[in-house]
Coordinates of N, CA, C and O in Angstrom, one line a residue:
X1 N 6.2 150.5 291.8 CA 5.8 149.7 292.8 C 5.6 150.1 293.8 O 4.5 149.9 294.8
X2 N 6.7 151.0 294.4 CA 6.5 151.5 295.6 C 6.3 152.9 295.4 O 7.6 154.0 294.9
X3 N 5.0 153.6 295.5 CA 4.9 155.4 295.4 C 4.2 155.8 296.6 O 4.5 157.0 296.5
X4 N 3.6 154.7 297.9 CA 3.1 155.6 298.9 C 3.9 154.8 299.7 O 4.6 154.3 299.9
X5 N 4.3 156.4 300.8 CA 5.1 156.1 301.7 C 4.7 154.9 302.5 O 5.3 154.3 303.5
X6 N 3.7 155.2 303.2 CA 2.5 154.1 304.0 C 3.4 152.9 303.1 O 2.8 151.8 304.1
X7 N 3.2 152.5 302.5 CA 3.0 150.9 301.5 C 4.7 150.4 301.8 O 4.9 149.8 302.3
X8 N 5.4 151.6 301.6 CA 7.3 151.2 301.6 C 7.1 151.1 303.3 O 7.7 149.7 303.7
X9 N 6.3 151.5 304.0 CA 6.7 151.4 305.6 C 6.2 149.7 306.1 O 6.2 149.0 307.1
X10 N 4.6 149.6 305.4 CA 3.9 148.3 305.5 C 4.7 146.9 305.4 O 5.2 146.3 305.5
X11 N 5.5 147.4 304.2 CA 6.5 146.4 303.6 C 7.6 146.0 304.4 O 8.3 145.1 304.3
X12 N 8.1 147.4 304.5 CA 9.6 146.9 305.9 C 8.7 146.2 307.1 O 10.2 144.7 307.4
X13 N 8.2 146.0 307.9 CA 7.3 146.0 308.3 C 7.6 144.0 308.1 O 7.8 143.3 308.8
X14 N 6.3 143.7 307.3 CA 6.5 142.7 306.3 C 7.9 141.9 306.3 O 8.0 140.6 306.8
X15 N 8.7 142.6 305.8 CA 10.3 142.1 305.7 C 10.7 141.7 306.4 O 11.6 140.4 306.7
X16 N 10.7 142.4 307.8 CA 11.4 142.3 309.3 C 10.6 140.9 309.9 O 11.4 140.4 310.2
X17 N 9.0 141.1 309.6 CA 8.8 140.1 310.5 C 9.1 138.5 309.7 O 9.3 138.0 310.3
X18 N 9.5 138.9 308.5 CA 9.7 137.2 307.9 C 11.2 137.2 307.7 O 11.5 136.1 308.2
X19 N 12.0 138.4 307.7 CA 13.4 138.0 308.6 C 13.6 137.2 309.7 O 14.3 136.4 309.7
X20 N 12.6 137.3 311.1 CA 12.5 137.1 312.1 C 12.4 134.9 312.7 O 12.6 134.5 313.2
X21 N 10.9 135.4 311.3 CA 10.7 133.8 311.0 C 11.7 132.7 310.5 O 11.2 131.6 310.5
X22 N 11.8 133.5 309.3 CA 12.4 132.6 308.0 C 14.3 132.4 308.0 O 14.5 133.4 307.8
X23 N 14.2 131.5 308.4 CA 16.1 131.2 307.9 C 16.4 131.6 307.2 O 17.4 131.8 306.8
X24 N 15.5 131.2 305.9 CA 16.3 131.4 304.3 C 15.8 133.3 303.9 O 16.2 133.7 303.0
X25 N 15.0 134.1 304.9 CA 15.2 135.3 304.7 C 16.5 136.0 304.2 O 17.5 135.6 305.3
X26 N 17.0 136.5 303.4 CA 18.0 137.4 302.7 C 18.1 138.3 304.2 O 19.3 139.2 304.4
X27 N 17.1 139.1 305.1 CA 17.0 139.9 306.1 C 17.6 139.1 307.3 O 17.4 139.7 308.3
X28 N 17.4 137.8 307.5 CA 17.6 137.2 308.8 C 18.6 137.7 309.4 O 18.6 136.9 311.0
X29 N 19.5 138.0 308.6 CA 21.1 137.9 309.2 C 21.8 139.5 309.5 O 22.4 139.5 308.2
X30 N 21.4 140.4 309.9 CA 21.5 141.7 309.4 C 22.7 142.0 310.3 O 23.3 141.5 311.3
X31 N 23.5 142.8 310.1 CA 24.6 143.9 310.1 C 24.2 144.6 311.3 O 23.6 145.7 311.4
X32 N 24.9 144.2 312.8 CA 24.6 145.3 314.0 C 25.7 146.4 314.4 O 27.0 145.7 314.5
X33 N 25.3 147.2 314.6 CA 25.9 148.3 314.8 C 26.0 149.0 315.9 O 24.9 149.7 316.2
X34 N 26.9 148.7 317.0 CA 26.8 149.2 318.0 C 27.5 151.3 318.2 O 28.5 151.0 317.3
X35 N 27.6 152.1 319.4 CA 27.6 152.9 319.4 C 30.0 152.7 319.3 O 30.1 154.2 318.6
X36 N 30.2 152.1 319.5 CA 32.1 152.2 319.6 C 32.0 151.8 318.4 O 33.4 151.4 317.8
X37 N 31.3 152.0 317.3 CA 31.4 151.4 315.5 C 32.3 150.3 315.6 O 33.1 150.0 314.5
X38 N 31.2 149.4 316.2 CA 31.8 147.9 316.1 C 30.7 147.3 315.2 O 29.5 147.3 315.3
X39 N 30.5 146.8 314.4 CA 29.8 146.0 313.4 C 30.1 144.1 313.2 O 31.3 143.9 313.5
X40 N 29.1 143.5 313.8 CA 28.8 142.1 313.3 C 27.3 141.8 312.6 O 26.4 142.6 313.0
X41 N 27.0 140.6 312.4 CA 26.3 140.0 311.6 C 25.8 139.4 312.9 O 26.3 138.6 313.4
X42 N 24.5 139.5 312.9 CA 23.2 138.2 313.7 C 21.8 137.8 313.2 O 22.2 138.6 312.3
X43 N 22.2 137.2 313.9 CA 20.6 135.8 313.7 C 19.3 137.3 314.1 O 19.5 137.8 315.6
X44 N 18.2 137.7 313.2 CA 17.5 138.4 314.0 C 16.4 137.4 314.5 O 15.5 136.3 313.6
X45 N 16.3 137.0 315.7 CA 15.1 136.6 316.4 C 14.0 136.9 316.8 O 13.0 135.7 316.2
X46 N 13.7 138.1 316.6 CA 11.9 138.1 316.8 C 12.0 139.9 316.6 O 12.7 140.9 316.5
X47 N 11.0 140.2 315.1 CA 10.4 141.7 315.3 C 9.0 141.7 315.8 O 8.0 141.6 315.4
X48 N 8.9 142.8 316.9 CA 7.4 143.3 317.3 C 6.9 144.4 316.9 O 7.5 145.4 317.0
X49 N 6.3 144.2 316.0 CA 5.7 145.2 314.8 C 5.2 146.1 315.5 O 5.1 147.7 315.7
X50 N 4.0 146.3 316.5 CA 3.5 147.3 317.6 C 4.7 148.1 318.4 O 4.0 149.0 318.5
X51 N 5.7 147.1 318.9 CA 6.4 148.2 319.5 C 7.7 148.6 318.6 O 8.6 149.1 319.5
X52 N 8.0 147.9 317.7 CA 9.1 148.5 316.7 C 10.3 148.1 317.2 O 11.4 149.0 317.9
X53 N 10.0 146.4 317.6 CA 11.6 146.1 318.7 C 12.0 145.1 317.9 O 11.5 143.9 317.6
X54 N 13.3 145.1 317.7 CA 13.9 143.8 317.6 C 14.5 143.3 318.3 O 14.9 143.5 319.4
X55 N 14.3 141.6 318.2 CA 15.3 140.5 319.4 C 16.5 139.8 319.0 O 16.2 139.4 317.9
X56 N 17.2 140.1 319.0 CA 18.7 139.0 319.2 C 19.1 138.8 320.4 O 18.9 138.8 321.4
X57 N 20.0 137.6 320.0 CA 20.2 136.8 321.6 C 21.7 136.8 321.1 O 22.5 137.3 320.3
X58 N 22.7 137.3 322.1 CA 23.9 137.7 322.8 C 24.8 136.7 323.6 O 23.4 136.7 324.7
X59 N 26.0 136.6 324.3 CA 26.6 136.2 325.2 C 26.2 137.6 325.9 O 27.2 138.6 325.6
X60 N 26.6 138.0 327.5 CA 26.0 138.8 328.4 C 27.7 139.3 328.6 O 28.2 140.0 329.1
X61 N 28.3 138.3 328.3 CA 30.2 138.1 328.7 C 30.5 139.3 327.1 O 31.7 139.4 327.3
X62 N 29.9 139.2 326.1 CA 30.2 140.1 324.9 C 31.0 141.1 325.0 O 29.9 142.4 325.5
X63 N 31.3 141.8 324.3 CA 32.1 143.0 324.1 C 30.8 144.6 323.9 O 30.7 145.6 324.2
X64 N 29.7 143.5 322.6 CA 29.3 144.6 322.1 C 28.1 144.7 323.7 O 27.2 145.9 323.2
X65 N 27.8 143.8 324.3 CA 26.9 143.8 325.5 C 27.4 145.1 326.2 O 26.4 145.7 326.5
X66 N 28.9 145.1 326.5 CA 29.3 146.5 327.3 C 29.0 147.6 326.9 O 28.7 148.3 327.5
X67 N 29.6 147.3 325.5 CA 29.2 148.6 324.5 C 27.9 149.7 324.5 O 27.3 150.7 324.7
X68 N 26.6 148.7 324.9 CA 25.3 148.8 324.7 C 24.8 149.7 326.3 O 24.3 150.2 325.9
X69 N 25.5 148.8 327.1 CA 25.4 149.3 328.4 C 26.3 150.7 328.5 O 25.8 151.4 329.2
X70 N 26.6 150.8 327.9 CA 28.0 152.1 327.8 C 27.2 153.0 327.1 O 27.0 154.8 327.8
X71 N 26.7 152.7 325.6 CA 26.6 153.7 325.0 C 25.2 153.0 324.3 O 25.3 152.1 323.5
X72 N 23.4 153.2 324.5 CA 22.5 152.9 323.6 C 22.4 153.1 322.4 O 21.6 152.1 321.8
X73 N 23.3 153.8 321.6 CA 23.1 154.1 320.6 C 22.8 152.8 319.5 O 24.3 152.0 319.9
X74 N 22.1 152.2 318.6 CA 22.5 151.2 318.1 C 21.6 151.4 316.6 O 20.9 152.0 316.5
X75 N 22.8 150.7 315.3 CA 22.4 150.9 314.3 C 22.0 149.8 313.3 O 23.0 148.4 314.1
X76 N 21.0 148.8 312.9 CA 21.2 147.9 311.5 C 20.9 147.9 310.3 O 20.5 149.0 310.4
X77 N 21.7 147.0 309.5 CA 21.5 147.1 308.2 C 21.1 145.6 307.4 O 21.8 144.6 308.1
X78 N 20.2 145.7 306.7 CA 19.2 144.4 306.6 C 19.3 144.7 305.1 O 19.1 145.6 304.6
X79 N 19.4 143.6 303.9 CA 19.5 143.9 302.6 C 19.3 142.9 302.2 O 19.7 141.3 302.7
X80 N 18.4 143.0 301.2 CA 17.7 141.6 299.8 C 18.3 141.9 299.0 O 17.7 142.5 297.6
X81 N 19.4 141.1 298.2 CA 20.1 140.9 297.2 C 18.7 140.9 296.0 O 18.8 141.8 295.1
X82 N 18.1 140.0 295.7 CA 16.9 139.4 294.6 C 16.0 141.2 295.1 O 15.8 141.1 293.6
X83 N 15.4 141.8 295.4 CA 14.6 142.7 295.7 C 15.7 144.0 295.6 O 14.5 145.1 295.3
X84 N 16.7 143.8 296.0 CA 17.4 145.0 295.3 C 16.8 146.1 296.6 O 17.2 147.1 296.5
X85 N 16.5 145.5 297.7 CA 16.1 146.8 298.6 C 17.2 146.6 300.5 O 17.4 145.7 300.4
X86 N 17.4 147.6 300.9 CA 18.3 147.8 301.9 C 17.6 148.9 302.6 O 16.6 149.8 302.9
X87 N 17.3 148.1 304.0 CA 16.6 148.8 305.7 C 17.7 149.1 306.1 O 18.2 148.3 307.0
X88 N 17.9 150.6 306.5 CA 19.0 150.9 307.7 C 18.1 151.0 308.8 O 17.2 151.6 308.4
X89 N 18.4 150.8 310.1 CA 17.4 151.2 311.2 C 18.6 151.9 311.8 O 19.9 151.3 312.3
X90 N 18.1 152.7 313.0 CA 18.3 153.2 314.4 C 17.7 153.0 315.3 O 16.7 153.2 315.6
X91 N 18.4 153.0 316.7 CA 17.3 152.7 317.4 C 18.3 153.2 319.3 O 19.7 152.7 318.8
X92 N 17.5 152.3 320.0 CA 18.4 152.0 321.2 C 18.4 151.1 321.9 O 17.0 150.3 321.7
X93 N 19.7 150.5 322.2 CA 19.5 149.0 322.4 C 19.6 149.1 324.0 O 19.8 150.1 325.0
X94 N 19.2 147.7 324.1 CA 19.3 147.4 325.5 C 20.1 145.5 325.5 O 19.3 145.3 325.0
X95 N 20.6 145.4 327.4 CA 20.8 144.0 327.7 C 20.2 143.1 328.1 O 19.6 144.3 329.0
X96 N 18.9 142.7 328.3 CA 18.4 141.9 329.0 C 19.1 140.3 329.3 O 18.5 139.5 329.0
X97 N 19.6 140.2 330.6 CA 19.4 138.7 331.0 C 19.1 138.4 331.8 O 19.3 137.3 332.0
X98 N 18.5 139.2 332.3 CA 17.4 138.2 333.3 C 15.9 139.2 333.0 O 16.0 140.2 332.4
X99 N 14.7 137.8 333.5 CA 13.5 138.7 333.4 C 12.6 138.3 332.0 O 13.3 137.1 331.9
X100 N 11.4 138.3 332.1 CA 10.7 137.0 331.4 C 11.1 137.4 330.0 O 10.6 136.5 329.0
X101 N 11.9 138.1 329.2 CA 11.9 138.6 328.3 C 13.2 136.9 327.7 O 13.5 136.7 326.9
X102 N 14.2 137.2 328.7 CA 15.2 136.6 328.4 C 15.1 135.2 328.6 O 15.4 134.4 328.2
X103 N 14.0 134.8 329.9 CA 13.4 133.8 330.2 C 13.0 133.2 329.0 O 13.3 131.7 328.6
X104 N 12.0 133.8 328.2 CA 11.4 132.8 327.2 C 12.2 133.1 326.3 O 12.4 131.9 325.5
X105 N 12.8 133.8 325.7 CA 14.0 133.4 324.4 C 14.7 132.1 325.1 O 15.0 131.4 324.0
X106 N 15.1 131.8 326.2 CA 16.2 131.0 326.9 C 15.1 129.6 326.3 O 15.8 128.9 326.0
X107 N 14.3 129.7 326.8 CA 13.2 128.4 326.5 C 13.1 128.1 325.9 O 12.9 126.9 325.4
X108 N 12.8 129.0 324.5 CA 12.4 128.8 323.5 C 13.4 128.7 322.4 O 13.1 127.4 321.0
X109 N 14.5 128.8 322.9 CA 16.1 127.8 322.4 C 16.2 126.2 322.6 O 15.9 125.6 323.5
X110 N 16.5 126.1 321.7 CA 16.9 124.4 321.9 C 18.5 124.4 322.6 O 18.9 125.3 322.5
X111 N 19.0 123.0 322.7 CA 20.5 122.7 323.3 C 21.2 123.3 322.8 O 22.1 123.2 323.3
X112 N 21.3 122.3 321.4 CA 22.0 123.2 320.4 C 22.6 124.2 320.4 O 23.9 125.2 320.6
X113 N 21.7 125.2 320.5 CA 21.8 126.5 320.4 C 22.7 127.5 322.4 O 23.1 128.0 321.9
X114 N 21.6 126.6 322.9 CA 22.0 126.8 324.2 C 23.7 126.2 324.5 O 24.1 127.9 325.6
X115 N 24.2 125.4 323.9 CA 25.4 124.8 324.4 C 26.2 126.6 323.4 O 27.4 126.5 324.3
X116 N 26.0 127.1 323.1 CA 27.4 128.0 322.6 C 27.4 129.0 323.6 O 28.9 130.0 323.9
X117 N 26.3 129.3 324.6 CA 27.1 129.8 325.7 C 28.0 129.5 326.9 O 27.8 129.8 328.4
X118 N 28.2 127.9 326.9 CA 28.8 127.2 328.0 C 30.5 127.8 327.3 O 31.1 127.4 328.7
X119 N 30.9 128.2 326.7 CA 32.5 128.6 326.3 C 33.1 129.6 327.3 O 32.5 130.0 328.2
X120 N 34.3 129.7 327.1 CA 34.9 130.8 328.0 C 34.0 132.0 327.4 O 34.4 133.7 328.3
X121 N 33.7 132.5 326.5 CA 32.9 133.3 326.3 C 33.8 134.7 324.9 O 34.7 133.9 324.3
X122 N 33.2 135.0 324.1 CA 33.3 136.1 323.1 C 34.8 136.7 323.3 O 34.9 137.3 324.3
X123 N 35.6 136.8 322.3 CA 37.3 137.5 322.9 C 38.1 136.5 323.6 O 39.3 137.3 323.7
X124 N 37.9 135.4 324.2 CA 38.7 134.9 325.3 C 39.9 134.2 323.8 O 39.5 134.0 323.3
X125 N 41.1 134.2 324.6 CA 42.6 134.6 323.6 C 42.1 132.7 324.0 O 42.0 131.9 324.3
X126 N 43.2 132.4 322.7 CA 43.3 130.7 322.2 C 44.5 130.4 322.0 O 44.9 131.6 321.0
X127 N 45.4 129.6 322.1 CA 46.7 129.1 321.4 C 46.3 128.5 320.3 O 46.9 128.6 319.5
X128 N 45.0 128.2 319.8 CA 44.9 127.9 318.4 C 43.7 128.2 317.9 O 42.5 128.5 319.2
X129 N 43.2 127.6 316.8 CA 41.6 127.9 316.1 C 41.1 127.4 317.1 O 40.6 126.2 317.7
X130 N 39.8 127.6 317.6 CA 38.5 127.6 318.4 C 37.1 127.9 318.4 O 37.6 128.8 318.0
X131 N 36.1 127.1 318.6 CA 34.6 127.0 318.6 C 34.4 127.9 319.7 O 33.5 128.7 319.9
X132 N 35.7 128.3 321.0 CA 35.0 128.5 322.2 C 34.2 127.3 323.1 O 33.6 127.4 324.1
X133 N 33.4 126.7 321.9 CA 33.0 125.6 322.8 C 33.4 124.6 323.8 O 35.1 124.4 323.1
X134 N 33.1 123.8 325.2 CA 34.1 123.0 325.9 C 34.5 121.6 324.7 O 33.0 121.5 323.9
X135 N 35.3 120.6 324.6 CA 35.4 120.3 323.4 C 34.4 118.9 323.6 O 34.3 118.6 322.7
X136 N 34.0 118.2 325.0 CA 32.9 117.5 324.7 C 31.4 117.9 324.3 O 30.5 117.0 323.7
X137 N 31.4 119.2 323.7 CA 30.3 119.8 323.3 C 30.3 120.1 322.2 O 29.8 121.1 320.8
X138 N 31.5 119.8 321.0 CA 32.0 119.7 319.3 C 31.6 118.9 318.7 O 31.0 117.7 318.6
X139 N 29.6 119.5 318.4 CA 29.4 119.0 316.6 C 27.8 118.0 318.3 O 27.7 117.1 317.3
X140 N 27.9 118.7 319.7 CA 27.3 116.8 320.5 C 26.1 118.5 320.7 O 26.1 119.4 320.7
X141 N 24.7 117.8 320.8 CA 23.9 118.9 321.8 C 23.9 117.7 323.0 O 23.4 117.2 323.6
X142 N 24.4 119.0 324.1 CA 24.1 118.5 325.6 C 22.8 118.6 326.0 O 21.9 118.9 325.0
X143 N 22.3 117.5 327.1 CA 21.4 117.9 327.7 C 21.0 118.4 328.7 O 21.7 119.7 328.9
X144 N 19.6 118.4 329.2 CA 18.9 119.5 329.8 C 19.9 120.3 331.0 O 20.4 121.1 331.4
X145 N 20.3 118.6 331.6 CA 21.2 119.5 333.0 C 22.5 119.8 332.4 O 22.9 121.2 333.6
X146 N 23.3 119.7 331.5 CA 25.0 120.4 331.0 C 24.3 121.3 331.0 O 25.6 122.3 330.9
X147 N 23.1 121.9 329.8 CA 23.0 123.4 329.4 C 23.1 124.4 330.9 O 23.0 125.7 330.5
X148 N 22.6 123.7 331.9 CA 22.1 124.9 332.9 C 23.0 125.7 333.4 O 23.0 127.1 333.2
X149 N 24.7 125.5 333.0 CA 25.3 126.7 333.4 C 25.6 127.0 332.5 O 25.7 129.2 332.9
X150 N 25.0 127.3 331.3 CA 25.2 128.3 330.0 C 24.0 129.4 329.9 O 24.2 130.4 329.9
X151 N 23.0 129.5 330.4 CA 21.9 130.1 331.2 C 22.3 131.8 331.8 O 21.7 132.3 331.3
X152 N 23.4 131.5 332.5 CA 23.7 132.5 333.2 C 24.7 133.8 332.6 O 24.8 134.8 332.6
X153 N 25.1 132.9 331.1 CA 25.6 134.2 330.0 C 24.9 134.6 329.1 O 25.6 135.2 328.0
X154 N 23.9 133.7 328.6 CA 22.4 134.3 327.7 C 21.6 135.4 327.7 O 21.4 135.7 329.1
X155 N 22.0 136.4 327.0 CA 21.2 137.4 327.2 C 20.6 137.5 325.8 O 20.7 137.3 324.8
X156 N 19.2 138.8 326.4 CA 19.0 139.1 324.6 C 19.4 140.6 324.4 O 19.5 141.2 325.4
X157 N 19.3 140.9 323.2 CA 19.4 142.3 322.7 C 18.2 142.9 322.2 O 17.9 142.2 321.4
X158 N 17.8 143.6 322.9 CA 16.6 144.5 322.4 C 17.0 145.9 321.6 O 17.5 147.0 322.2
X159 N 16.4 146.0 320.6 CA 16.7 147.3 319.3 C 15.3 147.9 319.5 O 14.6 147.6 318.6
X160 N 14.7 149.3 320.0 CA 13.7 150.0 319.8 C 14.4 150.8 318.5 O 15.0 151.6 319.0
X161 N 13.6 150.6 317.7 CA 13.6 151.4 316.3 C 13.5 152.8 316.3 O 11.9 153.0 316.3
X162 N 13.6 153.7 315.9 CA 13.0 155.3 315.8 C 13.4 155.8 314.5 O 12.8 156.9 314.4
X163 N 14.3 155.0 313.8 CA 14.7 155.5 312.9 C 14.8 154.8 311.6 O 15.5 153.5 312.0
X164 N 14.4 154.8 310.4 CA 14.3 154.1 309.6 C 14.6 154.2 308.0 O 13.7 155.3 307.7
X165 N 15.6 153.8 307.4 CA 16.0 154.0 306.1 C 15.3 153.2 305.3 O 16.0 152.2 305.5
X166 N 15.3 153.5 304.4 CA 14.7 152.2 303.1 C 15.6 152.8 301.6 O 15.3 154.1 300.9
X167 N 16.3 151.9 301.1 CA 16.5 152.4 299.7 C 16.1 151.1 299.3 O 16.2 150.0 299.7
X168 N 15.7 151.6 297.8 CA 15.4 150.5 296.7 C 16.4 150.9 295.0 O 16.5 152.0 294.6
X169 N 17.3 150.2 294.8 CA 18.1 150.0 293.9 C 17.5 149.6 292.5 O 17.6 148.6 292.4
X170 N 17.1 150.4 291.3 CA 17.1 150.0 290.5 C 17.3 150.8 289.5 O 18.1 152.1 289.5
X171 N 17.9 149.9 288.3 CA 19.0 150.9 286.8 C 18.2 152.0 286.4 O 18.0 152.9 285.8
X172 N 16.8 151.9 286.7 CA 16.3 153.1 286.3 C 16.2 154.4 287.2 O 15.6 155.6 286.9
X173 N 16.5 154.7 288.0 CA 17.0 155.3 289.3 C 16.2 154.9 290.8 O 15.2 154.2 290.4
X174 N 17.6 154.7 291.7 CA 17.3 154.8 293.0 C 16.2 155.1 293.6 O 15.8 156.4 293.2
X175 N 15.8 154.9 294.6 CA 14.5 155.3 295.8 C 14.9 155.2 297.1 O 15.5 154.1 297.4
X176 N 14.8 156.3 297.4 CA 14.7 156.1 299.1 C 13.6 157.2 300.3 O 13.0 158.3 299.2
X177 N 13.6 156.7 300.8 CA 12.8 157.3 302.0 C 13.0 156.8 303.6 O 13.8 156.1 303.4
X178 N 12.6 158.2 304.2 CA 12.5 158.2 305.5 C 12.0 158.1 306.8 O 10.6 158.4 306.0
X179 N 12.0 157.2 307.6 CA 11.0 157.5 308.4 C 11.7 157.3 309.7 O 12.3 157.2 310.3
X180 N 10.4 158.2 311.0 CA 11.4 158.7 311.8 C 10.1 158.7 313.3 O 9.2 158.8 312.6
X181 N 10.2 157.9 314.1 CA 9.4 157.6 314.9 C 9.3 158.6 316.2 O 10.4 158.9 317.0
X182 N 7.8 159.4 316.3 CA 8.0 160.2 317.3 C 6.8 159.3 318.3 O 5.7 160.0 318.3
X183 N 6.9 158.8 319.6 CA 6.3 157.9 320.3 C 5.1 157.1 319.4 O 6.4 156.3 319.3
X184 N 4.1 156.9 319.4 CA 3.5 155.9 318.6 C 3.2 156.7 317.3 O 2.8 155.6 316.1
X185 N 3.5 157.8 316.4 CA 3.6 157.8 315.5 C 4.5 158.5 314.6 O 5.9 158.0 315.3
X186 N 4.5 158.2 313.0 CA 5.8 157.9 312.1 C 5.3 159.2 311.1 O 4.7 159.5 310.8
X187 N 6.7 159.6 311.4 CA 6.9 161.4 310.0 C 7.9 160.1 308.7 O 8.8 159.3 309.1
X188 N 7.1 160.6 307.7 CA 8.2 160.0 306.3 C 8.5 161.3 305.4 O 7.5 162.0 305.3
X189 N 9.5 160.8 304.6 CA 9.5 161.5 303.6 C 10.4 160.9 302.3 O 11.1 160.1 303.1
X190 N 10.5 161.2 301.7 CA 10.9 160.9 300.1 C 12.1 162.0 300.5 O 12.4 162.9 301.1
X191 N 14.0 161.6 299.9 CA 14.4 162.1 300.4 C 15.7 161.4 299.0 O 15.4 160.2 298.2
X192 N 16.5 162.1 298.5 CA 17.2 162.0 297.1 C 17.9 160.8 297.5 O 18.5 160.4 299.1
X193 N 18.9 159.7 296.5 CA 19.1 158.5 297.2 C 21.0 159.1 297.4 O 21.2 158.2 297.8

């Protein structure tokens, strides 16, 4: 099934493309780890296969945004329980709150998603359980005018992948491969799980 390193790399590309496009993909919500050793589940919004770039959305005020600005090392873990395949990636992250990439991502979002950026920001203290949303938008989709203030809090997180670790869990024996990107080319090797 998995005998050639080129086939595995191509399979990883297909899985990441599907993960970004298909909400039901088990890899749609990877764990993202920043250099401050903090981890969180995020939604993968896009994967640019030609650039080996992941795109996720974030609040520009979030601690993870500040962590990436301070130290751009980022890792992500994707797992498909059904196929028993794990993909771990490492790369360089950056936060873009302005510019064509952020503008296009904002434009492609609906107002229900945009409302997430109307609150006080991730980590804001509260005296009670809260979604962080202004009360008038709890369960309500705001109109175009109401989401205008949210745009200044919206950003994209881009991760340029430089390393990839693929693991296949099998009762007959696990298999593992590693890939390292150097410019436009990749080196690959088999390693013991």
